[in-house]
Coordinates of C-alpha atoms in Angstrom, one line a residue:
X173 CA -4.8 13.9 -14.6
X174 CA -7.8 13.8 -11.8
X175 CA -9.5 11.0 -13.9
X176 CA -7.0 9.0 -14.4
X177 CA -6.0 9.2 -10.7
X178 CA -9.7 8.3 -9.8
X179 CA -9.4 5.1 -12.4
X180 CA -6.0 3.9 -11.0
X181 CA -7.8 4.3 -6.9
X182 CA -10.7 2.6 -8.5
X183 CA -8.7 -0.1 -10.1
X184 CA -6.6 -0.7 -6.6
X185 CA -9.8 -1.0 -5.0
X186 CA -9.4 2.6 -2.7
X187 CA -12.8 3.8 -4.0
X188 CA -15.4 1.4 -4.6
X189 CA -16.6 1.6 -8.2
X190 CA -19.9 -0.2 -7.5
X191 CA -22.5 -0.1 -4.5
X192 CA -25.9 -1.3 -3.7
X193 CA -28.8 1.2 -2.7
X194 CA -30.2 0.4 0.7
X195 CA -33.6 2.0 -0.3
X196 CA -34.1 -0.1 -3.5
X197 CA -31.2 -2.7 -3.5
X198 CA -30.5 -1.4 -7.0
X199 CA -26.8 -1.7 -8.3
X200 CA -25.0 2.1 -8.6
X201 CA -21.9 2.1 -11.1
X202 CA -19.4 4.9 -10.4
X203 CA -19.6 7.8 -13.4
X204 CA -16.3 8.9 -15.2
X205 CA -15.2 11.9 -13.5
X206 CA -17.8 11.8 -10.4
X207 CA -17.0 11.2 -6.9
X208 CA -20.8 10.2 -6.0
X209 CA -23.4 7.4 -6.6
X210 CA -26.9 8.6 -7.3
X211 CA -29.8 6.0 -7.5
X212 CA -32.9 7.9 -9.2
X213 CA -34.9 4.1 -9.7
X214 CA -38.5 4.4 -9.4
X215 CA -40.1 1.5 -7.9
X216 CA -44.2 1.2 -6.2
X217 CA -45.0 1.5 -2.2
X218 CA -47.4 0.1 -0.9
X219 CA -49.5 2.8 1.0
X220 CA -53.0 0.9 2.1
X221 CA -54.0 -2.6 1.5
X222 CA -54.2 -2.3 -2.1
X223 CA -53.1 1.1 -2.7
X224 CA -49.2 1.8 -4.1
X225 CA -47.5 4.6 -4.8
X226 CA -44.9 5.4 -7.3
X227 CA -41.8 6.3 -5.7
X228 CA -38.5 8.0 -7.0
X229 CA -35.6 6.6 -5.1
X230 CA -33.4 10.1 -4.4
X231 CA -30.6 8.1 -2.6
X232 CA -26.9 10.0 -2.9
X233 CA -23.8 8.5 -1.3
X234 CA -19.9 9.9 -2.3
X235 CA -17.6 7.5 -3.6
X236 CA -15.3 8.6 -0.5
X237 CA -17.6 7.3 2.5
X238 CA -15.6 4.9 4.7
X239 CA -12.0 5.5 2.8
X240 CA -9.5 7.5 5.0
X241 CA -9.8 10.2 1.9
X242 CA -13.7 11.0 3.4
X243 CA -12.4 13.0 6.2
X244 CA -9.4 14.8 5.3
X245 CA -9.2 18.2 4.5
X246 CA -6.6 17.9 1.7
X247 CA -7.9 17.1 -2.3
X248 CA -7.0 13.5 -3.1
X249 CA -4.2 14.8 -5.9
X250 CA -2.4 16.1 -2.4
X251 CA -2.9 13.5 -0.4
X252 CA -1.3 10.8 -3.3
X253 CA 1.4 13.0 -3.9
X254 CA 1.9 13.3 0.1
X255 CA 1.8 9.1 0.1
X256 CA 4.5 8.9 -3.2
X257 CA 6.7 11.3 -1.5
X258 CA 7.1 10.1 2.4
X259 CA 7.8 6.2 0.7
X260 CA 10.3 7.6 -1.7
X261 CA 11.8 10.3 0.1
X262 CA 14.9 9.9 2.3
X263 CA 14.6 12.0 6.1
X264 CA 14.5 14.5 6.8
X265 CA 11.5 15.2 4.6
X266 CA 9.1 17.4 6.8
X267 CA 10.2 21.0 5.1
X268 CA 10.7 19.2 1.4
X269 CA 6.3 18.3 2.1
X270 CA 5.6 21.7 3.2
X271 CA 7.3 23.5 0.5
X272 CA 6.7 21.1 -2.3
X273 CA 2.3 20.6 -1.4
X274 CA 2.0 23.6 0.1
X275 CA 0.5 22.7 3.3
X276 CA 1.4 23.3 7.0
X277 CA 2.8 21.3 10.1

């Protein structure tokens, strides 16, 4: 189960389930089944000497940025079954991978 998985990465600290906005140093909280962080906090700019502005903050950030699962062309479900499979399994395991996930050398 995909949410599950995410909850036990979360849980082992793989994925960050909390981050803090560099715009408007608000606190995000990871969503159930979501992979991003989305801050839409309003807060007031100043614009002239007395002048503000309201502001929506429209930062967006995935929940992958700066884990090794941000640049890897596999889907997370792969690459944990990939991970289970090369610490379990005995060698020679390179045609059991390729058969059993489906991917190529």
């Amino acid at each position: 189960n995909y949410n599950e998985l995410l909850k036990y990465l979360c849980s082992k600290n793989v994925i960050r389930k909390k981050v803090k906005c560099p715009r408007c140093q608000n606190i995000l909280q990871l969503k159930d089944g979501e992979l991003f962080f989305q801050c839409a906090k309003h807060y007031y700019k100043k614009i002239q000497k007395r002048k503000y502005k309201r502001v929506t903050c429209n930062f967006k950030i995935s929940a992958l940025y700066g884990t090794w699962f941000s640049h890897g062309h596999l889907s997370m479900d792969v690459i944990c079954r990939l991970i289970c499979y090369v610490i379990m399994s005995n060698a020679p395991r390179q045609l059991f991978l390729q058969r059993e996930l489906s991917i190529s050398s």
